[in-house]
Coordinates of C-alpha atoms in Angstrom, one line a residue:
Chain A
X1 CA 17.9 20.4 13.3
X2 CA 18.5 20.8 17.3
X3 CA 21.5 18.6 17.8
X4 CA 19.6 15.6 18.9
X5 CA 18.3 11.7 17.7
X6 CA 15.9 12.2 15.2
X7 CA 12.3 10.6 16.2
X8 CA 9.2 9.9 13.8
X9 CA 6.4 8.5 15.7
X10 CA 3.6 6.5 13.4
X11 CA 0.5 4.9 15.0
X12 CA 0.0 1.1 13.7
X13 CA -3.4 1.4 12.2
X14 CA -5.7 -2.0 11.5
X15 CA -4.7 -1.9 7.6
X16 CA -1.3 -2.3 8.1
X17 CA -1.8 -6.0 9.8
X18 CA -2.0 -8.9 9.1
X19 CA -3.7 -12.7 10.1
X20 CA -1.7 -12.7 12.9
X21 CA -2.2 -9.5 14.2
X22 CA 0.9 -7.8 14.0
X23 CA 2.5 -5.0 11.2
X24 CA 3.1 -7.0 7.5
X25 CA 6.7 -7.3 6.6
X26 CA 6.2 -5.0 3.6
X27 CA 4.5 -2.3 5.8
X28 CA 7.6 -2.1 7.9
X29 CA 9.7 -1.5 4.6
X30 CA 7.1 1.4 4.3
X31 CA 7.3 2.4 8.0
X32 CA 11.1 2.9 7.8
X33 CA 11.4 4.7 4.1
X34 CA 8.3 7.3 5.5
X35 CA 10.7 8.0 8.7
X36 CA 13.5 8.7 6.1
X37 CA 11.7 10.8 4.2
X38 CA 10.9 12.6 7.6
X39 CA 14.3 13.0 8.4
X40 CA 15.6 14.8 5.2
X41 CA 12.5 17.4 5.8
X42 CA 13.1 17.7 8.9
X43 CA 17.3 18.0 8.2
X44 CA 16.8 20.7 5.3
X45 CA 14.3 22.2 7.0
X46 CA 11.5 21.0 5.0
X47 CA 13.4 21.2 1.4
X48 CA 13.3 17.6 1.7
X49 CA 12.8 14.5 -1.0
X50 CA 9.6 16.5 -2.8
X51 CA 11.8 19.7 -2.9
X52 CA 15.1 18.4 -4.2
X53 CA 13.7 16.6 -6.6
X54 CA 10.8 19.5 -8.2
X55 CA 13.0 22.7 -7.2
X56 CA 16.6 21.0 -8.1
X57 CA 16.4 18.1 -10.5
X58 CA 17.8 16.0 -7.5
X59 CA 17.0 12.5 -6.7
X60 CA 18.5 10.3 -3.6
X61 CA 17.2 6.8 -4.8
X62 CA 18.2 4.0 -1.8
X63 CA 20.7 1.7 -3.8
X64 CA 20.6 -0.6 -0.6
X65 CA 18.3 -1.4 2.3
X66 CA 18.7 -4.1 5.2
X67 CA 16.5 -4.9 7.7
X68 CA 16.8 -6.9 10.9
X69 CA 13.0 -8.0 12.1
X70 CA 14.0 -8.4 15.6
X71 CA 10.1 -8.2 17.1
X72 CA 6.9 -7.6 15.7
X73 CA 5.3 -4.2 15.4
X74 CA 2.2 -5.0 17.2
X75 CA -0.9 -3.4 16.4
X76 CA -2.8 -0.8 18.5
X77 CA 0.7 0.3 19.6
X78 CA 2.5 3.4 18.0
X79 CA 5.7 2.9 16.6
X80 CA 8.7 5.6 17.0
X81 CA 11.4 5.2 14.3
X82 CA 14.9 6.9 15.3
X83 CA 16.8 7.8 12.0
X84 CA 20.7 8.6 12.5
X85 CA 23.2 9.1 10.2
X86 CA 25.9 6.6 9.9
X87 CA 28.0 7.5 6.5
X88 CA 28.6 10.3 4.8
X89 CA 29.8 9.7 1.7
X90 CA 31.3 11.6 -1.7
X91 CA 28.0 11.1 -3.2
X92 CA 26.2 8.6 -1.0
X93 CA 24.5 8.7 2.4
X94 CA 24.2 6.2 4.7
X95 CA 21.0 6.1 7.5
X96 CA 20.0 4.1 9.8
X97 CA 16.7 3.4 11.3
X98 CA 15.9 2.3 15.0
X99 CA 11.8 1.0 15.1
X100 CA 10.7 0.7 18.5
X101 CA 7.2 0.1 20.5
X102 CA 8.1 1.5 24.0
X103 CA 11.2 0.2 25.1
X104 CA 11.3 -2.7 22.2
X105 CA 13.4 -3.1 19.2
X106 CA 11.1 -4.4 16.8
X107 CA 13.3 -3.3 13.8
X108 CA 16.9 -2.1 12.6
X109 CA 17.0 -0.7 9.1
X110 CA 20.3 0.0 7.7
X111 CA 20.2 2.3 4.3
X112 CA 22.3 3.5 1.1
X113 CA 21.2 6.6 -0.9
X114 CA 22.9 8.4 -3.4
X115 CA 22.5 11.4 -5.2
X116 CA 21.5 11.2 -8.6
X117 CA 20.7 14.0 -11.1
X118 CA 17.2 13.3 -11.4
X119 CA 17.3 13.9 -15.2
X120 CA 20.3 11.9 -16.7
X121 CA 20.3 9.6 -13.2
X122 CA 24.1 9.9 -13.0
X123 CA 25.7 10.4 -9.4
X124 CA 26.8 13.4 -8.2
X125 CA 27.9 14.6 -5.4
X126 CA 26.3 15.9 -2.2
X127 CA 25.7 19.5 -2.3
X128 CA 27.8 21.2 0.4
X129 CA 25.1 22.6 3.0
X130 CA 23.7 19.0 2.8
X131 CA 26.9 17.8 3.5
X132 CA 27.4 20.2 6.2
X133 CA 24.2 19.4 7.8
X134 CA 24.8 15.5 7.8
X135 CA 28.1 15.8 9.1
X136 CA 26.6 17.8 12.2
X137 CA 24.5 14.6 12.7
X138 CA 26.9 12.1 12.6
X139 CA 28.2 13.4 16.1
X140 CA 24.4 12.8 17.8
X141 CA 24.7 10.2 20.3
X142 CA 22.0 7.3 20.7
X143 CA 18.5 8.2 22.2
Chain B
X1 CA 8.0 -28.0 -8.6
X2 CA 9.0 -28.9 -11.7
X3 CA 13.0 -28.2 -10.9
X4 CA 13.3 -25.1 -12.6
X5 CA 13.7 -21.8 -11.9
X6 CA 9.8 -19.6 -10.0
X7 CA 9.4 -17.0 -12.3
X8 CA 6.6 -15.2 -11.0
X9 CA 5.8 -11.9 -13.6
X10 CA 3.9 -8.8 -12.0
X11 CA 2.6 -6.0 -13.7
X12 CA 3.7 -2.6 -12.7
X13 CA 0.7 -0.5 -11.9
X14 CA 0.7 3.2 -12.3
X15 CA -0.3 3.7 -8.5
X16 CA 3.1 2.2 -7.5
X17 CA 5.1 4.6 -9.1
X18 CA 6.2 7.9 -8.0
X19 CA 6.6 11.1 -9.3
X20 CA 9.9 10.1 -11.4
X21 CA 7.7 7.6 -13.1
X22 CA 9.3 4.3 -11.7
X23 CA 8.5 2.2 -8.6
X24 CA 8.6 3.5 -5.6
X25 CA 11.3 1.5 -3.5
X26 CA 8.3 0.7 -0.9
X27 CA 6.5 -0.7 -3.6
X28 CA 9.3 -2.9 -4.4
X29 CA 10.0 -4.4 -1.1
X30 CA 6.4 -5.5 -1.8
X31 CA 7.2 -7.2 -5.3
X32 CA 9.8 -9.5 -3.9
X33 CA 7.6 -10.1 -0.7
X34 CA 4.6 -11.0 -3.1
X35 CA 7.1 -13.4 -5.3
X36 CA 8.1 -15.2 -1.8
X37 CA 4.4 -15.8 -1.1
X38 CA 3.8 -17.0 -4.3
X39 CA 7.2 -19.3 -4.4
X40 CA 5.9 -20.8 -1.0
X41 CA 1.9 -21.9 -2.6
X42 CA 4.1 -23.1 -5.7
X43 CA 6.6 -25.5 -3.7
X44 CA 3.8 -26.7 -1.7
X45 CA 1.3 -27.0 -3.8
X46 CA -0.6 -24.4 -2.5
X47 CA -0.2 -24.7 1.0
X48 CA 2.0 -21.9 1.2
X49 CA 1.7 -18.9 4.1
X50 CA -2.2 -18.8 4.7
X51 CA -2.7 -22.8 4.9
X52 CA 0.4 -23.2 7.2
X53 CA -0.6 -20.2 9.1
X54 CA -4.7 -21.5 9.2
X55 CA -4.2 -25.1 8.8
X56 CA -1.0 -26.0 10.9
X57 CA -0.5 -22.7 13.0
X58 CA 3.2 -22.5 11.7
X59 CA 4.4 -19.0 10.2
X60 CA 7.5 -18.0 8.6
X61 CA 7.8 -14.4 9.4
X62 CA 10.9 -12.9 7.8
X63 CA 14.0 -12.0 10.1
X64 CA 16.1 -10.4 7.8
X65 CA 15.4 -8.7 4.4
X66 CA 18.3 -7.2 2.1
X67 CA 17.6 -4.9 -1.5
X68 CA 20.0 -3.9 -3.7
X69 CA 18.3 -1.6 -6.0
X70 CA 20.1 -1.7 -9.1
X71 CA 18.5 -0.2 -11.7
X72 CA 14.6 1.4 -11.7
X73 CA 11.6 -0.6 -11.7
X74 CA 9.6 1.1 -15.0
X75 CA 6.1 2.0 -15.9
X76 CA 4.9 -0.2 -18.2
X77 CA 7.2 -2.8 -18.6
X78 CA 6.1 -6.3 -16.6
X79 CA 8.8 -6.9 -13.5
X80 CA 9.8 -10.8 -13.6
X81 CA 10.6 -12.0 -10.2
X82 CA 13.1 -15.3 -10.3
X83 CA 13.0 -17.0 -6.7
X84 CA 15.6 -19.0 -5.6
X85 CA 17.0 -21.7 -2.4
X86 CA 19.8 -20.1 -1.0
X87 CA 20.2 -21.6 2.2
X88 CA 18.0 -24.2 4.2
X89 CA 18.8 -24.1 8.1
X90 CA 17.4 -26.4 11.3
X91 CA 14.9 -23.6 11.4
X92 CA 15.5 -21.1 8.8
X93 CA 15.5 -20.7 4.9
X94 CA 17.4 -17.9 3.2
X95 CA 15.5 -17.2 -0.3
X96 CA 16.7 -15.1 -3.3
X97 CA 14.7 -12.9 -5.2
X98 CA 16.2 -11.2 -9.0
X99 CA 13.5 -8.7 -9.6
X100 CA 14.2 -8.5 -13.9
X101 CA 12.5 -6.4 -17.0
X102 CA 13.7 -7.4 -20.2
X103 CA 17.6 -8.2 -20.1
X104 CA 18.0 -5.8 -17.4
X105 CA 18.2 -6.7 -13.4
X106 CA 16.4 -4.2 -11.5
X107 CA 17.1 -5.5 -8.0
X108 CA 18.8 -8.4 -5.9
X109 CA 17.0 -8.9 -2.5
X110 CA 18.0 -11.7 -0.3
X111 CA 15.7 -13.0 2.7
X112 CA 16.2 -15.2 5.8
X113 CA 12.8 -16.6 7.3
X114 CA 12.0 -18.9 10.5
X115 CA 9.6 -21.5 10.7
X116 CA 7.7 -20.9 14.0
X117 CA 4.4 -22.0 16.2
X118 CA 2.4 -19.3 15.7
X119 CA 0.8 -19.4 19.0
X120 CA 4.0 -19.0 20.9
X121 CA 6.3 -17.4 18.4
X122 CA 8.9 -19.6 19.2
X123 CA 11.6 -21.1 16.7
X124 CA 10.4 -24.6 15.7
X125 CA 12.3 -27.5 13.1
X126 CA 11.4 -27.2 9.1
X127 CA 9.1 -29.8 8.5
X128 CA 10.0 -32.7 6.6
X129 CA 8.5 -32.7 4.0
X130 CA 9.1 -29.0 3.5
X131 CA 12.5 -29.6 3.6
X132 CA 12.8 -32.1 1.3
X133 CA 11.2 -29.4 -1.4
X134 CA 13.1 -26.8 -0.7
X135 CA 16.4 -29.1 -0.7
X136 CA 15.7 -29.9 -3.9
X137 CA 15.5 -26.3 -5.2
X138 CA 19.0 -25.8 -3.8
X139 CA 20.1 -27.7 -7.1
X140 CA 18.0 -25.9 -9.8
X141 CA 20.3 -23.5 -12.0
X142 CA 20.3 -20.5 -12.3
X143 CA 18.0 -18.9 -15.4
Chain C
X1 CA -10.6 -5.4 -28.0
X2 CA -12.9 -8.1 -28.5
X3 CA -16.6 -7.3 -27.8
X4 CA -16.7 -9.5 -24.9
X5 CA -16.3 -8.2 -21.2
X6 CA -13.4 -7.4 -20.1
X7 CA -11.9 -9.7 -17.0
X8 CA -9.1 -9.0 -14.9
X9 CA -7.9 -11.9 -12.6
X10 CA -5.7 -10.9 -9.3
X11 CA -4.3 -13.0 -6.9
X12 CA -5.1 -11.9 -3.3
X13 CA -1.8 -11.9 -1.2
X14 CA -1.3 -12.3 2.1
X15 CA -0.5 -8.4 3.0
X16 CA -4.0 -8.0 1.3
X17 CA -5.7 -9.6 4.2
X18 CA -6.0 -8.0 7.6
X19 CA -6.5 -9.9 10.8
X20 CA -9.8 -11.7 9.7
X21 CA -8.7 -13.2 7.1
X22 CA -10.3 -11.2 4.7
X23 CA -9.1 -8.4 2.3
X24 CA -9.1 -5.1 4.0
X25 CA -11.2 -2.6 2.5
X26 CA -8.4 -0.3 1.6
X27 CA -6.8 -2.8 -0.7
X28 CA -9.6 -3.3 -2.3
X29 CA -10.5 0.0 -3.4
X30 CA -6.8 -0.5 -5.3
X31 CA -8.0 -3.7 -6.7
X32 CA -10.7 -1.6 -8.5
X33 CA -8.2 0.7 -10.1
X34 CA -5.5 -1.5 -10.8
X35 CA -8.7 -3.7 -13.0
X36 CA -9.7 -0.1 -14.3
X37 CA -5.8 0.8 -15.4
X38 CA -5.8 -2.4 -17.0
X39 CA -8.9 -2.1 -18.7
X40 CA -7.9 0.8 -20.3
X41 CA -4.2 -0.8 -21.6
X42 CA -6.5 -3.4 -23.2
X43 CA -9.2 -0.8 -24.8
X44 CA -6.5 1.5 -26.5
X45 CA -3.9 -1.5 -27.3
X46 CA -1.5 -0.9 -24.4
X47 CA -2.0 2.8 -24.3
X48 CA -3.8 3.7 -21.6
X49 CA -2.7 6.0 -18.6
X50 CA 0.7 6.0 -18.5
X51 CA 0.8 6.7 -22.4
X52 CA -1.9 9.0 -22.6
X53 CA 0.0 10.7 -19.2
X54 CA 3.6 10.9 -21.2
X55 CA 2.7 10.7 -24.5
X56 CA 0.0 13.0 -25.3
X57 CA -0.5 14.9 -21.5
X58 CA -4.1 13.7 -21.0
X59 CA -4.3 12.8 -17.4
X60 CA -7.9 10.8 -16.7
X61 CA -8.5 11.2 -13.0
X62 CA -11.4 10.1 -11.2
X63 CA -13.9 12.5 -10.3
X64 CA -15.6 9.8 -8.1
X65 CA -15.9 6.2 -6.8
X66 CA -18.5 4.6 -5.1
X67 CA -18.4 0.9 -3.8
X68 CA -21.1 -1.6 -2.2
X69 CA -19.4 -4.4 -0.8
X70 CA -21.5 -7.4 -1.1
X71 CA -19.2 -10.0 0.4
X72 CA -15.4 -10.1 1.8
X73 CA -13.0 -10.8 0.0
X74 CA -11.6 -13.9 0.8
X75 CA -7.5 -15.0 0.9
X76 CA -6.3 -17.5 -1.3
X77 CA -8.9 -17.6 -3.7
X78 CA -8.8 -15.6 -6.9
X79 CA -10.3 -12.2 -7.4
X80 CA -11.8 -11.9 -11.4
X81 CA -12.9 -8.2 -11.8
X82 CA -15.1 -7.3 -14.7
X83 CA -15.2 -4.0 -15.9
X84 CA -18.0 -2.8 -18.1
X85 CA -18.5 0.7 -19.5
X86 CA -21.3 2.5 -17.9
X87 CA -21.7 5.9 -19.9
X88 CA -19.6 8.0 -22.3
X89 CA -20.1 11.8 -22.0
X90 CA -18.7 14.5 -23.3
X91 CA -15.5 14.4 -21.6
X92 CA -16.5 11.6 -18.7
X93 CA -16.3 8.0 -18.7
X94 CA -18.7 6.1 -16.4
X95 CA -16.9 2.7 -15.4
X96 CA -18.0 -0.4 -13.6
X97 CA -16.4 -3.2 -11.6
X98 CA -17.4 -6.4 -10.8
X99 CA -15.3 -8.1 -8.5
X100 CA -15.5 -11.8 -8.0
X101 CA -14.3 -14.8 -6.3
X102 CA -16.0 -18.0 -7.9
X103 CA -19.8 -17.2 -8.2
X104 CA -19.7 -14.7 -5.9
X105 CA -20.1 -11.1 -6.0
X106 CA -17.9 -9.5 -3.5
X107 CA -18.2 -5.9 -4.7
X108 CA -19.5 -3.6 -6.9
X109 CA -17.6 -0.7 -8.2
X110 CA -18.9 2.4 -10.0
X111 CA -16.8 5.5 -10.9
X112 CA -16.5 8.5 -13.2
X113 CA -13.2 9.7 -14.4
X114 CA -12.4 13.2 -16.6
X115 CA -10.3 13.3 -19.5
X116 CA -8.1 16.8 -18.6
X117 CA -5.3 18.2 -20.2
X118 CA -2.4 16.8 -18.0
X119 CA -0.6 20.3 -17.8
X120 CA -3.4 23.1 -16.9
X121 CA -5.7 20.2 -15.1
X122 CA -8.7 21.6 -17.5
X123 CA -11.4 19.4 -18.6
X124 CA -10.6 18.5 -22.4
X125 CA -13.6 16.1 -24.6
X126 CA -12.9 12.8 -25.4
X127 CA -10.6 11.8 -28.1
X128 CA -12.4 10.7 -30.7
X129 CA -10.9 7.3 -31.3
X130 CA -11.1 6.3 -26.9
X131 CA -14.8 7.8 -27.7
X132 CA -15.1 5.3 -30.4
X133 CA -13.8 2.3 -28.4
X134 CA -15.3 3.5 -25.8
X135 CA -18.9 3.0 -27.3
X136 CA -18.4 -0.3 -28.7
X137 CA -17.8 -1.5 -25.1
X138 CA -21.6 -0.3 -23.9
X139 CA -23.0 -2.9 -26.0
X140 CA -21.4 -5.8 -24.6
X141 CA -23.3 -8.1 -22.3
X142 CA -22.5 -8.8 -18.7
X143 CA -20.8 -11.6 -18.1
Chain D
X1 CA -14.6 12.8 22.9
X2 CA -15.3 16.6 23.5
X3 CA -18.1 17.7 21.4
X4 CA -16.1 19.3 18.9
X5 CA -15.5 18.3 15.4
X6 CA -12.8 15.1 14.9
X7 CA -9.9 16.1 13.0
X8 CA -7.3 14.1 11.7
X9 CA -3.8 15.5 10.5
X10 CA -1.8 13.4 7.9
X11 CA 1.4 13.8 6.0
X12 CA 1.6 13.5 2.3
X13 CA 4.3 11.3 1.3
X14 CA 6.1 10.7 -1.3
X15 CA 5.3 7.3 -2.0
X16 CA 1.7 8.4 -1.6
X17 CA 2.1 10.3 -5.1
X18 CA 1.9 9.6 -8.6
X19 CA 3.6 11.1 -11.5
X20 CA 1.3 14.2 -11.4
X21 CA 3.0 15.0 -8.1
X22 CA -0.3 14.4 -6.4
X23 CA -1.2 11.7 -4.4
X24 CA -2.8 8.5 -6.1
X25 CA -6.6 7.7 -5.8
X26 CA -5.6 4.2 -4.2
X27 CA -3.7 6.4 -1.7
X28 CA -6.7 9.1 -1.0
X29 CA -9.4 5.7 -0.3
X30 CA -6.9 5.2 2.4
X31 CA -6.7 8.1 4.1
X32 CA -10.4 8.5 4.7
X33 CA -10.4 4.7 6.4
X34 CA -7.5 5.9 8.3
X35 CA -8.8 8.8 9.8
X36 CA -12.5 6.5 10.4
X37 CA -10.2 4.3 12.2
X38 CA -9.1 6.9 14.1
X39 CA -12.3 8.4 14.8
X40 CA -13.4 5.1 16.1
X41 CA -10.0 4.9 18.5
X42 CA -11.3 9.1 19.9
X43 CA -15.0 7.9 20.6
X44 CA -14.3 5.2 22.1
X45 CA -11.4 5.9 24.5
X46 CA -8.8 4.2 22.4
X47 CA -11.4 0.8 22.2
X48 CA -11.8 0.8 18.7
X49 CA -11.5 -1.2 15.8
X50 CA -9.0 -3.5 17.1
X51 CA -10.7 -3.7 20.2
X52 CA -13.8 -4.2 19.7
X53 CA -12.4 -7.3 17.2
X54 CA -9.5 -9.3 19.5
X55 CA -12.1 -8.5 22.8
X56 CA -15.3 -8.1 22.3
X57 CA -15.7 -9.9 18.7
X58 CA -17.6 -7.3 16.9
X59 CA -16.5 -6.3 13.5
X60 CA -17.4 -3.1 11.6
X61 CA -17.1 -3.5 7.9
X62 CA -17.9 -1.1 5.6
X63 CA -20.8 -2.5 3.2
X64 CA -20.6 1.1 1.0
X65 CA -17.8 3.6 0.5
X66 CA -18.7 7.0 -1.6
X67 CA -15.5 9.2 -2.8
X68 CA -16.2 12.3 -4.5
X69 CA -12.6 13.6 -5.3
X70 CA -13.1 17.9 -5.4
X71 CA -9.5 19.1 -5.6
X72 CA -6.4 16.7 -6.0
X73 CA -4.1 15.9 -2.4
X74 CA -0.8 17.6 -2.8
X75 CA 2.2 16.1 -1.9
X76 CA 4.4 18.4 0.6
X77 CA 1.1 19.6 1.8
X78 CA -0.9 18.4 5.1
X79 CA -4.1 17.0 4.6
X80 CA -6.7 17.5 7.3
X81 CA -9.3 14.8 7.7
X82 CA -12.6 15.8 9.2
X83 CA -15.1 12.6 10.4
X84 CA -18.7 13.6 11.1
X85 CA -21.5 11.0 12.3
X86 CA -23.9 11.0 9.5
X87 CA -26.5 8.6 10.4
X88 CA -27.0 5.8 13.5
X89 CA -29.0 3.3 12.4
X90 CA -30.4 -0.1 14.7
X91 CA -26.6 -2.0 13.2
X92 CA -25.4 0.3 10.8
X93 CA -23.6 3.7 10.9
X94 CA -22.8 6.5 8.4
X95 CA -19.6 8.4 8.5
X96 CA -18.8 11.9 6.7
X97 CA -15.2 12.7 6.2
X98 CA -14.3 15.9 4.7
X99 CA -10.4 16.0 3.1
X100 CA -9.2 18.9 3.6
X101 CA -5.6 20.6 2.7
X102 CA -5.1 24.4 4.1
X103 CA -8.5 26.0 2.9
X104 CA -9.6 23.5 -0.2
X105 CA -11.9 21.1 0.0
X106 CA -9.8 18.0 -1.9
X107 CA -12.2 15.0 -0.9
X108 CA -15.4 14.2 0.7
X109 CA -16.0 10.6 1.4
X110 CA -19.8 9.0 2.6
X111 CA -19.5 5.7 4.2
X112 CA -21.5 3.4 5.8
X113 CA -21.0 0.4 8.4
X114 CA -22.4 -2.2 9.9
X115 CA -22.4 -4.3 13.1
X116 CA -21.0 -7.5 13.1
X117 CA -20.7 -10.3 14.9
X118 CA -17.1 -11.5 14.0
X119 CA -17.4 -15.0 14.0
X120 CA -20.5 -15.6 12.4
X121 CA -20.7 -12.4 10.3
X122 CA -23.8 -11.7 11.5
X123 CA -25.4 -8.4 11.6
X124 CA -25.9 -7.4 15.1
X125 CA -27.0 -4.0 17.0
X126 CA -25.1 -1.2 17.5
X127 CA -23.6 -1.4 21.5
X128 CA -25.8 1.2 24.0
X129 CA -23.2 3.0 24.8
X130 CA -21.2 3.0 21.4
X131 CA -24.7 4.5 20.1
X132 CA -24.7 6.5 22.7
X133 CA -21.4 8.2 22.1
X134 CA -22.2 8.4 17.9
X135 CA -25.7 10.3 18.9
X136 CA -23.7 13.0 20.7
X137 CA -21.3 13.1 17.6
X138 CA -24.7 13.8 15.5
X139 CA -24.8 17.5 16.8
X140 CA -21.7 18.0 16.6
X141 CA -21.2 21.5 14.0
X142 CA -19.1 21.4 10.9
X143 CA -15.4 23.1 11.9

């Protein structure tokens, strides 16, 4: 991955509102976990969540997630989520993710992963070249 | 409400879980969101989210939203959701949800929501009587 | 089962309903399956897809789906979905689904699903006691 | 729209998958509204769906939705939607969309939908110049 903020751009489609027009809170959970998923392809270039989990028996289940609705996601609007990484940990991962619709904040999602050996679902630690690849990110600055 | 604890039970459908055979966590943002709704119609008799929003253009869109995931969501196994008063505010009401199967909690997510005109979007006081409900919830032990 | 239809009530939630009020049309095609998952947990005594999945690798997918939607489906009320065998082949089941809110029919739900060995994704016949149950169900009366 | 066919790239998630690793009915019924949505937003300059509701009051609903499921959606694999105008009729309109991952055919969905009046939910004719742009679509070769 170039050395620069990770972006995932999603259009808001009509489904994914509600009565009052704008994204449902448990869309936005979606919205976020989907850019995650995005960034670990995109990170290990493409041996992402699917990968690690079918190719190497592991799993990185989210043991925590936070979210900050600061302003809705409006519909008709596309959404940009920025993932960074803000922990690296002996066996757990912490990311961040910025939602925005144009130069609006409408969500900060703050995340805990760890990885798991996706048979007995005990921790383990992070493998080194994902390690190595995280580390590189924790030095991007802000977009 | 009868001042005990909302229990609201769910089902766990095979379409919400994922390949390792247990919820995906965007699915279970979705369970506690669902056991809020449901809280709100059973403390107000009904008039939970859709009358307030229809009825008496008031919404209580959620500012905040905090999971942690601590054990998997099965297959097969009905989720429980307890709901719980945490906090009532001028404007805002802080709600717990323990997502249980069997003995075993499966996740802890904590909420803060603001009472608002839905035409403007902007902060308004709980209503009374709404208050009074959710005040006396505060006092119901834990089951 | 008893040889009466089978019923499957569902609340509608708020995040079903889309910004007329009414059930969007993606959620209900879910509504359809989740009535049809539980359907079959009810024929075979709690053994239905996730059993016959990791239990005995039969995997019933559907091969198609066709829905007339009569009349939206409205928030806040309750949805009641009936499901009726159509037609038992060989190694197809034809299901249908009524789905209601009060005494009216809001849509009308017709698939075909394949009993397939889980592992090679061949078409396998139908086990001979689903077949069984199966055929008792085609003689009940519409609700 | 140029008169070529509408195509309409998606990701496979992870949460769009089941335990077979593939991605769930409930998820596929999706996908086909999602790209019709989207085929709606290319036709008509972006004045689609939403659009046509919040400005002009004209709703689309589908009254009939047809899934014939040919080849299951991979996860890790994109799948291609193609939307092709079927039929115009004096309210109603019938849309083709073809799934599609790499070379294989996965899904091919029939629906049709009709002209509304949104407040009064009223059938009502199909817009000159929204016929206009679906007749062009009718010559449109298959890609």
């Amino acid at each position: 991955m170039a050395q620069e903020a990770f972006l995932f751009p999603r259009r808001i489609f009509f489904g994914d509102c509600d009565l009052l027009g704008i994204a449902f809170t448990g869309r936005i959970t979606n919205f976020a976990i989907e850019a995650i998923e995005a960034f670990w392809d995109e990170l290990l270039d493409g041996c992402g969540w699917l990968y690690l989990l079918t190719e190497e028996k592991i799993a990185i289940p989210f043991v925590h997630l936070t979210f900050d609705f600061i302003s809705p996601v409006k519909a008709g609007l596309q959404l940009v989520c920025e993932v960074r990484v803000q922990k690296v940990g002996a066996s757990s991962v912490g990311l961040q993710v910025f939602g925005r619709q144009g130069q609006t904040t409408c969500f900060d999602c703050r995340s805990t992963s760890v990885f798991m050996d996706a048979t007995s679902f005990s921790k383990i630690p992070i493998t080194d070249n994902i390690r190595e690849a995280l580390l590189i990110c924790l030095t991007i600055p802000a977009s």
